[in-house]
Structure formats: C-alpha cells, structure tokens
mmCIF file of C-alpha atoms in Angstrom:
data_model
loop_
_atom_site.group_PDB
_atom_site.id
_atom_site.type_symbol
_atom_site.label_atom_id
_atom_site.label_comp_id
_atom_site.label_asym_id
_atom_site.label_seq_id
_atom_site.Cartn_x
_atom_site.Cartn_y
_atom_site.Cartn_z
ATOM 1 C CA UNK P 1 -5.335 -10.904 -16.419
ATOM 2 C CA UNK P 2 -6.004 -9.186 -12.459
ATOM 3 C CA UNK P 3 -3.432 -9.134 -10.576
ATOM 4 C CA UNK P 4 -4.671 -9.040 -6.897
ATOM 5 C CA UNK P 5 -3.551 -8.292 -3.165
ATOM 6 C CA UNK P 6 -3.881 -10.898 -0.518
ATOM 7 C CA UNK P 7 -6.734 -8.986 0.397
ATOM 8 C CA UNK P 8 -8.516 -9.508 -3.347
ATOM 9 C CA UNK P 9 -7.763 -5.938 -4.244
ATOM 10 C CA UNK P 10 -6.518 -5.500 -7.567
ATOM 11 C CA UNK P 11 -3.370 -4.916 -8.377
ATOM 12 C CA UNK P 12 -2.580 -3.052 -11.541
ATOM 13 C CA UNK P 13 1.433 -3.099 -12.354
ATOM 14 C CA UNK P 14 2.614 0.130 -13.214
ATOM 15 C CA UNK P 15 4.036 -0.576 -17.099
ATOM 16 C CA UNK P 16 0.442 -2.646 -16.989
ATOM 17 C CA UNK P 17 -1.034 0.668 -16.061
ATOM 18 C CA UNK P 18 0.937 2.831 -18.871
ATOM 19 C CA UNK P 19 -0.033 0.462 -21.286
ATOM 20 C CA UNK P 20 -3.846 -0.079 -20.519
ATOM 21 C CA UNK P 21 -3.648 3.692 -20.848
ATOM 22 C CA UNK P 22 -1.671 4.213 -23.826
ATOM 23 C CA UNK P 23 -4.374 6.187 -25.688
ATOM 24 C CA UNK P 24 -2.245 6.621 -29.503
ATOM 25 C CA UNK P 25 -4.860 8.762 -31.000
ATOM 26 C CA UNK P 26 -5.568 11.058 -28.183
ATOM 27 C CA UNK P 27 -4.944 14.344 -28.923
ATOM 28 C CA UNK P 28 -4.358 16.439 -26.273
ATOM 29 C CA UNK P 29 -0.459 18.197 -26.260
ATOM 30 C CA UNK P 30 -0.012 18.054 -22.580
ATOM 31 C CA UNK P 31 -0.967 14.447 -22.372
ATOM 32 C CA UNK P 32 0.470 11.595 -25.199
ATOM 33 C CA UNK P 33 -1.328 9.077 -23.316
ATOM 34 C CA UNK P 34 0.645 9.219 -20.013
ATOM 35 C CA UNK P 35 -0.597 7.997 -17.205
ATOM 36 C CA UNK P 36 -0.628 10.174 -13.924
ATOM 37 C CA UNK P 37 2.202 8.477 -12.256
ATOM 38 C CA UNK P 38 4.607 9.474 -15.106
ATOM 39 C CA UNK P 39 3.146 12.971 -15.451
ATOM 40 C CA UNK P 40 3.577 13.235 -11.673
ATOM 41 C CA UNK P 41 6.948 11.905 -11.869
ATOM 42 C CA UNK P 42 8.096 14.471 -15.001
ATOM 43 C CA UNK P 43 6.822 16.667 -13.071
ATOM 44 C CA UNK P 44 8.871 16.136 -9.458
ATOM 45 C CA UNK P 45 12.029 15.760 -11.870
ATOM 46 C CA UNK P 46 11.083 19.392 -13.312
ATOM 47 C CA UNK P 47 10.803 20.514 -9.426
ATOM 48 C CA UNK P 48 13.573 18.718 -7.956
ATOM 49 C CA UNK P 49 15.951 19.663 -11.166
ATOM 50 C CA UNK P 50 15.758 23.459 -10.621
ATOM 51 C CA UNK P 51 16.029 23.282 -7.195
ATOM 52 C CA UNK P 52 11.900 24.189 -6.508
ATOM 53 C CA UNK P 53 11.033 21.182 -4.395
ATOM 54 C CA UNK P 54 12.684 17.396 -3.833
ATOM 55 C CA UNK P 55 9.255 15.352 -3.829
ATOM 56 C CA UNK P 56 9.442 11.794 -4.460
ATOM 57 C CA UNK P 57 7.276 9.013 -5.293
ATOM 58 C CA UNK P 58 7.876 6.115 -2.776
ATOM 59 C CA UNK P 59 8.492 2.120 -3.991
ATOM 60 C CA UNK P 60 5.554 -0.194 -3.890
ATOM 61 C CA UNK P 61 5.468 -1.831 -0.200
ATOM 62 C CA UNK P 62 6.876 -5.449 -0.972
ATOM 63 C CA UNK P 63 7.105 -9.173 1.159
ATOM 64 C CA UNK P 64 10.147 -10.108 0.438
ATOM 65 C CA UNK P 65 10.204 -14.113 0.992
ATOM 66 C CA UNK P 66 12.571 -16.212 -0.470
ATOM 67 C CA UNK P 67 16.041 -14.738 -2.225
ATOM 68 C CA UNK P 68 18.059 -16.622 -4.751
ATOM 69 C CA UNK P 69 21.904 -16.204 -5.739
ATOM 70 C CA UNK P 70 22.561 -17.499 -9.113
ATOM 71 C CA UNK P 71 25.752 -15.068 -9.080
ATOM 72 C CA UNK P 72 27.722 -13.367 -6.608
ATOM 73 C CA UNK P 73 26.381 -10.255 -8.339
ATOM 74 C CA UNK P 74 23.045 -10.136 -8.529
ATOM 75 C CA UNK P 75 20.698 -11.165 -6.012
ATOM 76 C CA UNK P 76 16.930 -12.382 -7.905
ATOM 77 C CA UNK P 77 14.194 -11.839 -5.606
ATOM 78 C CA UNK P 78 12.309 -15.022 -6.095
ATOM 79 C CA UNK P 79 9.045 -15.258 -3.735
ATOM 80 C CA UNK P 80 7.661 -11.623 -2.642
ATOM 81 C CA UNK P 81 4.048 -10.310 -2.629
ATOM 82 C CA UNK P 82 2.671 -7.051 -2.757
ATOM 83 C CA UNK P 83 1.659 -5.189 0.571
ATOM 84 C CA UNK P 84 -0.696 -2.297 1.142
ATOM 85 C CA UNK P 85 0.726 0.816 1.532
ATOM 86 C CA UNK P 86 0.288 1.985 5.192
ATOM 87 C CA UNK P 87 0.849 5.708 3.879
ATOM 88 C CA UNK P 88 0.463 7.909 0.636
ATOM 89 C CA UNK P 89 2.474 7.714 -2.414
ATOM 90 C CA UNK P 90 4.018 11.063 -2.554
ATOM 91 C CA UNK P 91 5.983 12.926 -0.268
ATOM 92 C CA UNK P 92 9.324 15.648 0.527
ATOM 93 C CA UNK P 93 9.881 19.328 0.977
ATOM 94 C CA UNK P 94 8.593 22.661 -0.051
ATOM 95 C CA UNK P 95 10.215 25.893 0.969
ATOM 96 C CA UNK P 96 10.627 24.024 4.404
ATOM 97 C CA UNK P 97 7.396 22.268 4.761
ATOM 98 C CA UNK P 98 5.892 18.743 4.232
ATOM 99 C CA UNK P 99 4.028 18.001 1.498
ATOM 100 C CA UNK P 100 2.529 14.404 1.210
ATOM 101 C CA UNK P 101 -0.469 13.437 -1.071
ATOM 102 C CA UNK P 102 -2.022 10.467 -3.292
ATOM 103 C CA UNK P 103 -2.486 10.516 -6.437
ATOM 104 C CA UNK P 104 -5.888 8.972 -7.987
ATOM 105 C CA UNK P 105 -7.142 8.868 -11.359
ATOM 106 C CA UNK P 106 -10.844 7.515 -12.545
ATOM 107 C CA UNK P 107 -12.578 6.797 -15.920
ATOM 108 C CA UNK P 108 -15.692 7.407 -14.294
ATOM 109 C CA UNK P 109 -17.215 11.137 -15.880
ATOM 110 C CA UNK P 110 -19.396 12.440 -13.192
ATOM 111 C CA UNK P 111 -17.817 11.406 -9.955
ATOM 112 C CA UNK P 112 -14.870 9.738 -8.047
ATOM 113 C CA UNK P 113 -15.415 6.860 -5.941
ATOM 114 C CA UNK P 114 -14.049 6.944 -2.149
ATOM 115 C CA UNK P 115 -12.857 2.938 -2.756
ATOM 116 C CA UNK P 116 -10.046 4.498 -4.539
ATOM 117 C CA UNK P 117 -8.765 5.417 -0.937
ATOM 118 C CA UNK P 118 -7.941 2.883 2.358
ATOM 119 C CA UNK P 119 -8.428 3.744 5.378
ATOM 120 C CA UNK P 120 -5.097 3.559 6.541
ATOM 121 C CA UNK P 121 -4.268 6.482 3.865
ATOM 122 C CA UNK P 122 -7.030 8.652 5.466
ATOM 123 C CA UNK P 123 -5.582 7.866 9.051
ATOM 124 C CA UNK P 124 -2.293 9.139 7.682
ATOM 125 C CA UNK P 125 -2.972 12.445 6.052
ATOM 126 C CA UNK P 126 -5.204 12.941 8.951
ATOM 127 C CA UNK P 127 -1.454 12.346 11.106
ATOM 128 C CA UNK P 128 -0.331 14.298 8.601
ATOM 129 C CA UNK P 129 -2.576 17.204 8.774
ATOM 130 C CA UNK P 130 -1.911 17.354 12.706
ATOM 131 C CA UNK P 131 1.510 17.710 12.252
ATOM 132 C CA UNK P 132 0.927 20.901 9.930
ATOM 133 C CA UNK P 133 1.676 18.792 7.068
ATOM 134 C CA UNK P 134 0.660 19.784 3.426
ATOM 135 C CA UNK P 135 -1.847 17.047 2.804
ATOM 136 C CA UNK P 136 -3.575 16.661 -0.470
ATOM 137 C CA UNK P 137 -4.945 14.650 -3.026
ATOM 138 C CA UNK P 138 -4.632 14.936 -7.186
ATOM 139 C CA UNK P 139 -7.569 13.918 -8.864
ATOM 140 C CA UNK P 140 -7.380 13.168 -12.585
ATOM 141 C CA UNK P 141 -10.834 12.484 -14.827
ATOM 142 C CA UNK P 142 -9.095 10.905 -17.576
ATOM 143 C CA UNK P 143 -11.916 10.785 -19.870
ATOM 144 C CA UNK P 144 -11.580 14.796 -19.953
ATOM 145 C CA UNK P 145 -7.967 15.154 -18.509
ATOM 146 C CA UNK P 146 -8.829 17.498 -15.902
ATOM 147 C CA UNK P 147 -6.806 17.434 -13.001
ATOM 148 C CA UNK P 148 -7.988 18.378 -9.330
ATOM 149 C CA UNK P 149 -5.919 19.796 -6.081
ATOM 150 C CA UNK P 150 -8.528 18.305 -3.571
ATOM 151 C CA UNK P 151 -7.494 19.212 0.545
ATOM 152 C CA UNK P 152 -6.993 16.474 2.925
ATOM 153 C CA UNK P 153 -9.570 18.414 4.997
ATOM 154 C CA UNK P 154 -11.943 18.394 2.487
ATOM 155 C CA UNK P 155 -11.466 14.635 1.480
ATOM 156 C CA UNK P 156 -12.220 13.721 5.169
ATOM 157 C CA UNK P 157 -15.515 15.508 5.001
ATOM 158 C CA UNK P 158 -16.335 13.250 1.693
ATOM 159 C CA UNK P 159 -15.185 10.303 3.895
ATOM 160 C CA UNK P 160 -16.553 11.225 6.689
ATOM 161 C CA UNK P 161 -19.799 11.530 5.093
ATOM 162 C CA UNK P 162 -19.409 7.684 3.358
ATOM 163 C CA UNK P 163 -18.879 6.231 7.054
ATOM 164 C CA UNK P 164 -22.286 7.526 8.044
ATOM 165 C CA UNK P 165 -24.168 6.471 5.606
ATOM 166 C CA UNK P 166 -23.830 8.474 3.252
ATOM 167 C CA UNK P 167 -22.835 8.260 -0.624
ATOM 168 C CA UNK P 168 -19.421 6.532 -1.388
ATOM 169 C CA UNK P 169 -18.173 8.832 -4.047
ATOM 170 C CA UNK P 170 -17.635 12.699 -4.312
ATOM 171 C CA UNK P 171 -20.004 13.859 -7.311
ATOM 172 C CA UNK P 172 -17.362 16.286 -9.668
ATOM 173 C CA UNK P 173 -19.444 19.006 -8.671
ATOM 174 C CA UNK P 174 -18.410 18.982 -5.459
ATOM 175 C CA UNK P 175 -14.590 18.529 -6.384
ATOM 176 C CA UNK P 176 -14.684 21.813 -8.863
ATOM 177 C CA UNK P 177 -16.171 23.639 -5.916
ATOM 178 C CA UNK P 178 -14.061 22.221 -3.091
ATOM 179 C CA UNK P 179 -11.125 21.573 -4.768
ATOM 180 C CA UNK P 180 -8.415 23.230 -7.142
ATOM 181 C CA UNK P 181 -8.069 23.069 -11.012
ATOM 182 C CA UNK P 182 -4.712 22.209 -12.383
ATOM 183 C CA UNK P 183 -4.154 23.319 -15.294
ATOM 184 C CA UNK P 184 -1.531 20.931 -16.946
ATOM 185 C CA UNK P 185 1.020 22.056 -19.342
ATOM 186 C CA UNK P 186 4.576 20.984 -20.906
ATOM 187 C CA UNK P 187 7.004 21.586 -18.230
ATOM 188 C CA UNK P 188 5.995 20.864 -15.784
ATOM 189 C CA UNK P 189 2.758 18.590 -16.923
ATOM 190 C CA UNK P 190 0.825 19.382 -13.669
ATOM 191 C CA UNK P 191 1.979 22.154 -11.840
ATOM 192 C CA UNK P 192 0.546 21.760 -8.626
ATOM 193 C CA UNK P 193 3.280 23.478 -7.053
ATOM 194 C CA UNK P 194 1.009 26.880 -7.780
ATOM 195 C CA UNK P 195 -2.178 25.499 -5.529
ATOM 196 C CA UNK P 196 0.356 25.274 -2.408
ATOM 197 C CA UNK P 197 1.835 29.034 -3.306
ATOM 198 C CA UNK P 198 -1.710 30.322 -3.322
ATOM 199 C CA UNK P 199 -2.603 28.163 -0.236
ATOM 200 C CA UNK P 200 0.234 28.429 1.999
ATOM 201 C CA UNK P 201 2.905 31.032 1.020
ATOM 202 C CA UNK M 1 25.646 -16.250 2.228
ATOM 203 C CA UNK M 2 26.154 -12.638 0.655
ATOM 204 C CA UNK M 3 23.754 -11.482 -1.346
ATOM 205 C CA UNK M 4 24.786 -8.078 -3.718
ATOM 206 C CA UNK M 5 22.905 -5.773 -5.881
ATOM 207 C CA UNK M 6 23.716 -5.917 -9.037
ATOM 208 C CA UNK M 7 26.462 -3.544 -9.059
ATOM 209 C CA UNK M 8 28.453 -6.035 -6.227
ATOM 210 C CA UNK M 9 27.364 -3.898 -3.298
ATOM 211 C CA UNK M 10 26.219 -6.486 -0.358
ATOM 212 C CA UNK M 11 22.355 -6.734 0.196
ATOM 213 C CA UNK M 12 21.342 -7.751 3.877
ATOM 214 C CA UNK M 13 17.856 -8.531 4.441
ATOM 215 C CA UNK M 14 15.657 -6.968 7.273
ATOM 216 C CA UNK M 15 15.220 -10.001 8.505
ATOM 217 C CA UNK M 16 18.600 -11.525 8.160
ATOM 218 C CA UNK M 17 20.587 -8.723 9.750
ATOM 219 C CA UNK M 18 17.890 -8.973 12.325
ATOM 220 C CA UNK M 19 19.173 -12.990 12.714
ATOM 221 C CA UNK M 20 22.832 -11.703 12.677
ATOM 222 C CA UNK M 21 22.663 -8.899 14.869
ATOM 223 C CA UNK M 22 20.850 -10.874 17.703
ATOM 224 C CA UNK M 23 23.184 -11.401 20.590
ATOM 225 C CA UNK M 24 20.902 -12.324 23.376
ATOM 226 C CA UNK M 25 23.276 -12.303 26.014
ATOM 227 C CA UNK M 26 24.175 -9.014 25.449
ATOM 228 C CA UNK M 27 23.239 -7.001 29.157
ATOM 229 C CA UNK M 28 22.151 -3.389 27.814
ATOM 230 C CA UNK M 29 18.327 -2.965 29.256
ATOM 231 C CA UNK M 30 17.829 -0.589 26.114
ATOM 232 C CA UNK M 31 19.282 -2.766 23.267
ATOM 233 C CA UNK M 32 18.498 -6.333 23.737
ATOM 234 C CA UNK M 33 19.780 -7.285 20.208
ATOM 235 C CA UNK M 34 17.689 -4.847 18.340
ATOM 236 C CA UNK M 35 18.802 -3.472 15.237
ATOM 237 C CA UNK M 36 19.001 -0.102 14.737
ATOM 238 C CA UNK M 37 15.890 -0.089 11.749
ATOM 239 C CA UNK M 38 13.999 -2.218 14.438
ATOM 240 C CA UNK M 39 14.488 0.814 17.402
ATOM 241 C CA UNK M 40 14.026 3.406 15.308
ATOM 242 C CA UNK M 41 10.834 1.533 14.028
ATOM 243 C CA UNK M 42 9.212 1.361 17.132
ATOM 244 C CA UNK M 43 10.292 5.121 18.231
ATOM 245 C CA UNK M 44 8.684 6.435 15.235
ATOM 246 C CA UNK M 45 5.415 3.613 15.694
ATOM 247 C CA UNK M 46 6.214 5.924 19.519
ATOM 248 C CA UNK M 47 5.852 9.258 18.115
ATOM 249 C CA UNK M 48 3.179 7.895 15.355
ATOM 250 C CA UNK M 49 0.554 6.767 18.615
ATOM 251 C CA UNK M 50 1.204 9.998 21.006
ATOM 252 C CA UNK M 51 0.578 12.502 17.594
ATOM 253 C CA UNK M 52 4.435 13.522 18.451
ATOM 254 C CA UNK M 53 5.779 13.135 14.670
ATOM 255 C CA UNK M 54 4.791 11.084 11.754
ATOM 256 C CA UNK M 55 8.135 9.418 10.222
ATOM 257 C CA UNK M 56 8.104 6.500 8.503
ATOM 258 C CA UNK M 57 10.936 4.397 7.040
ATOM 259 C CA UNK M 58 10.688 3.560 3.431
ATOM 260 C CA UNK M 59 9.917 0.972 1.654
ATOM 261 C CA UNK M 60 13.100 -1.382 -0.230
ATOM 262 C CA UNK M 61 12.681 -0.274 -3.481
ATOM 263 C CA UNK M 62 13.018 -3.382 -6.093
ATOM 264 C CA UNK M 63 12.124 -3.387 -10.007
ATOM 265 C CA UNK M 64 9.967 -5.734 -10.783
ATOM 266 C CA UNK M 65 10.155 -8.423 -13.370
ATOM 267 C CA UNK M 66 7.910 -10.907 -13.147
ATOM 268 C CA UNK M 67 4.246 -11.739 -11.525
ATOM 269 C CA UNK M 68 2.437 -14.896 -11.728
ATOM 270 C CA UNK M 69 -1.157 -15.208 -10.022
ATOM 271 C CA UNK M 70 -1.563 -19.099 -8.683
ATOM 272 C CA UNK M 71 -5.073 -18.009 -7.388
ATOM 273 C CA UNK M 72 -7.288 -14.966 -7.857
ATOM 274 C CA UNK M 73 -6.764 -14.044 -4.946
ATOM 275 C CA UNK M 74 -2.713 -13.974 -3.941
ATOM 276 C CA UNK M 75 -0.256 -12.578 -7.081
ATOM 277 C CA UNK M 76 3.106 -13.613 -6.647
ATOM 278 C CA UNK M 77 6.265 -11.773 -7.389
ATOM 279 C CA UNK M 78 8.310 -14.082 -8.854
ATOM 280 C CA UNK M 79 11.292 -12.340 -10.223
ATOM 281 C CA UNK M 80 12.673 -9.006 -9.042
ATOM 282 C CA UNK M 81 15.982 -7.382 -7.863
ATOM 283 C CA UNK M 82 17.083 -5.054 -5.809
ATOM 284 C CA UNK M 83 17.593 -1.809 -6.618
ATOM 285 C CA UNK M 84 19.847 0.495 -5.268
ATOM 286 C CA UNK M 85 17.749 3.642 -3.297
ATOM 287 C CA UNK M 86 18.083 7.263 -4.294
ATOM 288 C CA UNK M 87 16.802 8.922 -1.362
ATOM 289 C CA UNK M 88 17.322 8.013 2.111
ATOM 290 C CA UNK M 89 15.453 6.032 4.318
ATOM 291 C CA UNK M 90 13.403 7.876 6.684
ATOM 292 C CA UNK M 91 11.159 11.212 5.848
ATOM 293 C CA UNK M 92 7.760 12.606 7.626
ATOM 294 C CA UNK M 93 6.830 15.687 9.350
ATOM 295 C CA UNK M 94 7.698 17.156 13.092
ATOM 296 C CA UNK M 95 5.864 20.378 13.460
ATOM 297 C CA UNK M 96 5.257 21.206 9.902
ATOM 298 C CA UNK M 97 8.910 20.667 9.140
ATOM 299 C CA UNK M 98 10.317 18.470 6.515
ATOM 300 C CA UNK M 99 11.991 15.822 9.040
ATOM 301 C CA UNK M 100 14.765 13.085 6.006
ATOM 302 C CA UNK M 101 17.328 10.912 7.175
ATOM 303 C CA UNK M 102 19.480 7.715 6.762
ATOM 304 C CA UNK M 103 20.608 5.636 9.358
ATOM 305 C CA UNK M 104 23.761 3.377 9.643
ATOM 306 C CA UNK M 105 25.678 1.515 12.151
ATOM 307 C CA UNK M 106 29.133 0.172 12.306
ATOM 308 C CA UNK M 107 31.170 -2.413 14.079
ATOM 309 C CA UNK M 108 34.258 0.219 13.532
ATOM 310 C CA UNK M 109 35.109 1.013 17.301
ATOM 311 C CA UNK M 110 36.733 4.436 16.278
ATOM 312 C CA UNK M 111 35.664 5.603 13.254
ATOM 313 C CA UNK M 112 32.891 5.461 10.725
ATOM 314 C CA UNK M 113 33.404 4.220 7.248
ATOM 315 C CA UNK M 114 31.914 6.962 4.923
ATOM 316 C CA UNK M 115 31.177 4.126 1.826
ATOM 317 C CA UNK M 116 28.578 3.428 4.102
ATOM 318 C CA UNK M 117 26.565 6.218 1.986
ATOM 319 C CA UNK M 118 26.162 6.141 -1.851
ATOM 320 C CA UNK M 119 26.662 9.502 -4.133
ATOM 321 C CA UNK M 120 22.946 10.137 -4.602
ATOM 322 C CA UNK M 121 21.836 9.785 -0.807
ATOM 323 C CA UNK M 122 24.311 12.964 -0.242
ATOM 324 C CA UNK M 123 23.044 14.507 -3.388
ATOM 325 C CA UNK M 124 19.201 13.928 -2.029
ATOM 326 C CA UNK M 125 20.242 15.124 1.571
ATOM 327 C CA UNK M 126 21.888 18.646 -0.132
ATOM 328 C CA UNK M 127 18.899 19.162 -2.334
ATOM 329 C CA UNK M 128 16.533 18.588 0.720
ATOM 330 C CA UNK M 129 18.985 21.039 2.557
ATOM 331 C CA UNK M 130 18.372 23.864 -0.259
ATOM 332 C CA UNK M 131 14.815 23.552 0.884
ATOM 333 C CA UNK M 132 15.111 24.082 4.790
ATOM 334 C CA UNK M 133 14.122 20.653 5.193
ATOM 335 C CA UNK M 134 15.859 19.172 8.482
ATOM 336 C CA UNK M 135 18.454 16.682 7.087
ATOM 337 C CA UNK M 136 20.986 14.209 9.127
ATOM 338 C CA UNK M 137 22.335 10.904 9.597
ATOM 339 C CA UNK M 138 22.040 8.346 12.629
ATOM 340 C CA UNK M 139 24.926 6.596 13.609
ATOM 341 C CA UNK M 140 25.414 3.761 15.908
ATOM 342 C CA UNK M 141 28.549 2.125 16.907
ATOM 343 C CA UNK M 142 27.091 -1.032 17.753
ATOM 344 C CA UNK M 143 30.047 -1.963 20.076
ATOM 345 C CA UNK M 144 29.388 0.405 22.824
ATOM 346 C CA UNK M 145 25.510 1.116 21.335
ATOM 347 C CA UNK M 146 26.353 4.748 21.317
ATOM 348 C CA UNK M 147 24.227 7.212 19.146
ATOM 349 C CA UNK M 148 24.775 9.972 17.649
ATOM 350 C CA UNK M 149 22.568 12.142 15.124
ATOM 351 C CA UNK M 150 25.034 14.532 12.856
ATOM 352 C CA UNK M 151 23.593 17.168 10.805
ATOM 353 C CA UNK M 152 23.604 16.553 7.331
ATOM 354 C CA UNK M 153 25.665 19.853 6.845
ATOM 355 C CA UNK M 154 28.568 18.381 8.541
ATOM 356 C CA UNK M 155 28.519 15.536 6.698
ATOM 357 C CA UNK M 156 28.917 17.413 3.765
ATOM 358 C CA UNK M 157 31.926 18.293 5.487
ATOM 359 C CA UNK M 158 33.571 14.725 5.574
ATOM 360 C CA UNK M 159 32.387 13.732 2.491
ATOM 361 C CA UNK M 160 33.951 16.781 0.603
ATOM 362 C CA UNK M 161 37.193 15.631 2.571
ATOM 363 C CA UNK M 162 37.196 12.629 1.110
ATOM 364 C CA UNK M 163 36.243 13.955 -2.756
ATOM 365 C CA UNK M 164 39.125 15.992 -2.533
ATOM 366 C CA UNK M 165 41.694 12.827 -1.263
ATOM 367 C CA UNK M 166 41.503 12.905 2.508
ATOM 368 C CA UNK M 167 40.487 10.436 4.864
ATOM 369 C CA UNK M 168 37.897 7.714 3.767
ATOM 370 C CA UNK M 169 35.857 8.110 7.415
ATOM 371 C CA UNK M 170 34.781 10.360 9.457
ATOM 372 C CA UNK M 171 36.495 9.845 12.812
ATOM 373 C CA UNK M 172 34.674 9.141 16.229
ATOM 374 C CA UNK M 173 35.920 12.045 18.081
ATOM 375 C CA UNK M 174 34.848 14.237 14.969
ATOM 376 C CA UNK M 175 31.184 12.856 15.682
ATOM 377 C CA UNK M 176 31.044 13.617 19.128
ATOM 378 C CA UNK M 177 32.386 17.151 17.898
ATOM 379 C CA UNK M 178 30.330 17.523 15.262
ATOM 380 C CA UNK M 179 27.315 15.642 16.297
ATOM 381 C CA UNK M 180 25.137 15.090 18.994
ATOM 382 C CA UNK M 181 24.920 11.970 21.447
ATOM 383 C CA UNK M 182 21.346 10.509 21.347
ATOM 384 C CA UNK M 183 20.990 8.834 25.111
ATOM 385 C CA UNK M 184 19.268 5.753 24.258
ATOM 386 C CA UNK M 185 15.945 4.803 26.380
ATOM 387 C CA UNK M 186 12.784 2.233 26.504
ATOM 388 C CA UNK M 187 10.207 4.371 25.138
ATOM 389 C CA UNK M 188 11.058 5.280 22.642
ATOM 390 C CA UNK M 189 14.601 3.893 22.367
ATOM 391 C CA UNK M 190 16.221 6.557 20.315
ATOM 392 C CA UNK M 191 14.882 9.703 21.078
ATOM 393 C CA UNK M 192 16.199 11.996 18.123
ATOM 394 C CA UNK M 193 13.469 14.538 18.286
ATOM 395 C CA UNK M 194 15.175 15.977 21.533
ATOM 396 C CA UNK M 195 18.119 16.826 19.154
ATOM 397 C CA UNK M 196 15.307 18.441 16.971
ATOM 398 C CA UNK M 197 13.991 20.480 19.447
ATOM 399 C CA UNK M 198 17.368 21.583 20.514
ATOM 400 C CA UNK M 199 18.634 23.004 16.877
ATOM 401 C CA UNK M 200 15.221 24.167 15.372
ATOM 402 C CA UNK M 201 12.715 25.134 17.738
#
C-alpha cells in the first residue's frame, strides 16, 4: 500500500522502508540488509559516542491536528499528516564546523535520478554552502552497495543542468568522477567522516 | 486541558501556547503576544532572507504508530505520541560555525527554574561543546520580556550546582552576570547573533 504526501509524493515509513529492504540472503558483511538510514544512524552513534562528531538525524516534519487524552499520562496524537521537509535530514558539528547533508539511496544501476531531491533541499544546502557550511550528499546504489560522498557544489551543477533542459538524473559515471567513494565497513558502516578530513582539514 | 508525554511531563502545543500566551492588550511595540518560538521564528526566517545565518528550529519529534490513507492522495497519521527530544531545538550555521541552542521562557519574576531542561539536552549541549560548536540557551522572563542568551558553559555551571544538592534555579541576577541581555527589536525581534559576534568573531 503507498503512502502519499498531500502533494501525491510517496511516502515510504521508515520500519516500511527497513522491511521492503530486508534483503535475508544478501551477503555482504558490512550490510545485513540495512537500510541507509540505520547505517547512517550506527554510524553518528559511533561518531557521537567517542566524542568525533554529534551529527543527528532530524524527526520527520509533522501536522499535528487533533490531540486526544485518554490518560493524564500519555497524550495520543490522533489527526497529523506528514509535511515536506523544508531542509536536509542530517545535520551538527565537526571539529567546529557545520556539516548538513541528505541522504539518498536508488535501485536504479546506472544512474540516480534528480526527483530524489526538492527544491527546497537544493535552496538550503545552497544557504548552506554560503554560510561555509559542509554541504553534501550520500549516495547509495543498493543493487551494488556502493556508497558516494557527492558535494553540494557539484549536485547543483547536476541540477542546474536538469532546469535547463537538460537530463534529470546524474549518470554513475559522473558521480565516481565527481564524487567520493565510501568505503563502508563495521564500525563505523560508512565512514564519511574521512571525505571531510581529506576535504576540509 | 494538560496534555503529558508519556513519562507525566506536560506537552503544550505550538499552537496552544500560542492561544495562551496571547495577551493583546499587552503595550510592548516588540512583543505583541508573540511567543518566544514565534520571534525567534521569524528572526531566523530574518537572517534566512538577508543570507545572515541559516538556523532553523526543529521539528517535534513523535513515534509513529499508525497511518491510514482515506485517499491516494492525503495519508493520515492516526496514532502517534510524543516523544521526548534529545537534542535541542535550534541548530544551523553562522559563518561556518556550528550555531545549537534551546530556548525557554518563564513566568518566574526572579529566577529560572532549571527542570525546565531534561538530562540529555545538557548532555547534547556538552558534547556539541567538545566540538567548538557555539552552544547556549535563550531565556525570556516573559513578565518584563527581558532576554538573555547564556553560554552553554555557564549553564553547566548551575546545573552541576544543582547535581551536587544546591539550588534548583539559576537566579536572575546570576543571568545578567553570567549572561548577556538580548535588546529585543522589530526586525528581527531577538537579535542573538550580536551576542555571537561579540564572543566569537
């Protein structure tokens, strides 16, 4: 069953999510069928636990309507509705500086397609990037589990490019050459930590 | 009617403790009845449009239970709660800089109740400390609208009193010691990059 925003976009809930992806027999070590929000999240707990970086992933935008009280001590939300996010999913501190990013994932093999993104999420990294902000974006292909460090700078070209006319995905190719390769492990599962060292630091 | 989380603390609503806190008589020109998530809302919607900073407030964070979908088109949250936050409210960048912070007011003429933070919003502002992110509160006594922004380090301060037995709040003469008044305006109507600018740059 789709789930779906006002706005017809799908919605996909996140336990929906882990279990459309549970993949049993896959077998990869790094990757037991988890989907990138919980590898991202293992991985911000690895961060934030030795003290490397607090980064946290923030809660889905909600319209809350109508609020019941069946008990003095617990409140049921009984009528709310999902709203877009205005901003990216990820964001804290790194040795000082801002880090924000989205992360995407796509079964598609050969490219990733620019729908994935709003244009409200462009208009923010773009913000952010003004601001001297470390904006990014992880890419997964989940068909081959490789994982991408793509720069907000380099997204916007991609973007930029759709607006005019031009194709509405970036082909892989041009990630591998314009992005970074994460290569995930145990602890933490995607280390992407190590593209900002070699970027920034 | 009080609504509480499940562990009995009180829940207000945006909008309700915007519907309590109006007082339209009141005769401040730079408070007519706002409350204080509505003026910090539009100073950081201030900063957003002049490319100043780009701080947003977070969204409520609720777990979610239970979705129907009457149409294709709208899905419905029908049961959810609230749950309690483990960060604080407000994060974004100023300048590169990590920029986190929670905001409270009190009715308390002289002092400010320190149960108005949970353990894990001081254990989020420390860890973003350890990262030279810039961390503090913003308090308003909302009988005389005075502001004050008090760095997250001196919080530490009062809390710690109170872990080890001493006073439960922090008093108002230790804020205007500790802290620093935040003359309210029109645009925007709390203007805490100033104090920003003061200690960092």
């Amino acid at each position: 069953m789709t789930i779906r925003y006002p706005n017809g976009k799908k919605y996909v809930a996140d336990t929906k999510a882990a279990a459309m992806k549970q993949t049993p027999l896959r077998d990869s070590y790094s990757n037991r069928g988890m989907t990138l929000e919980e590898d991202l999240n293992e991985t911000n707990t690895f961060y934030l636990e030795r003290g490397l970086a607090v980064i946290h992933k923030k809660p889905t935008p909600v319209q809350i309507v109508q609020v019941d009280y069946p008990r003095r001590s617990a409140a049921v939300i009984k009528e709310a509705y999902f709203k877009q996010a205005s901003t990216t999913d990820y964001n804290g501190v790194y040795r000082g500086k801002y880090v924000d990013f989205e992360a995407k994932e796509t079964r598609n093999a050969t490219s990733f397609p620019l729908k994935n993104f709003h244009k409200h999420q462009i208009a923010h990294m773009e913000n952010v990037e003004k601001q001297e902000g470390i904006s990014f974006v992880i890419i997964r292909f989940t068909l081959t589990e490789e994982i991408f460090y793509l720069p907000a700078s380099r997204l916007f070209d991609f973007w930029n490019r759709m607006e005019n006319g031009g194709r509405k995905s970036i082909t892989k190719a041009e990630i591998e050459s314009s992005g970074f390769s994460i290569p995930t492990g145990l602890h933490p599962r995607i280390p992407y930590l190590s593209v900002i060292d070699k970027l920034y630091f």
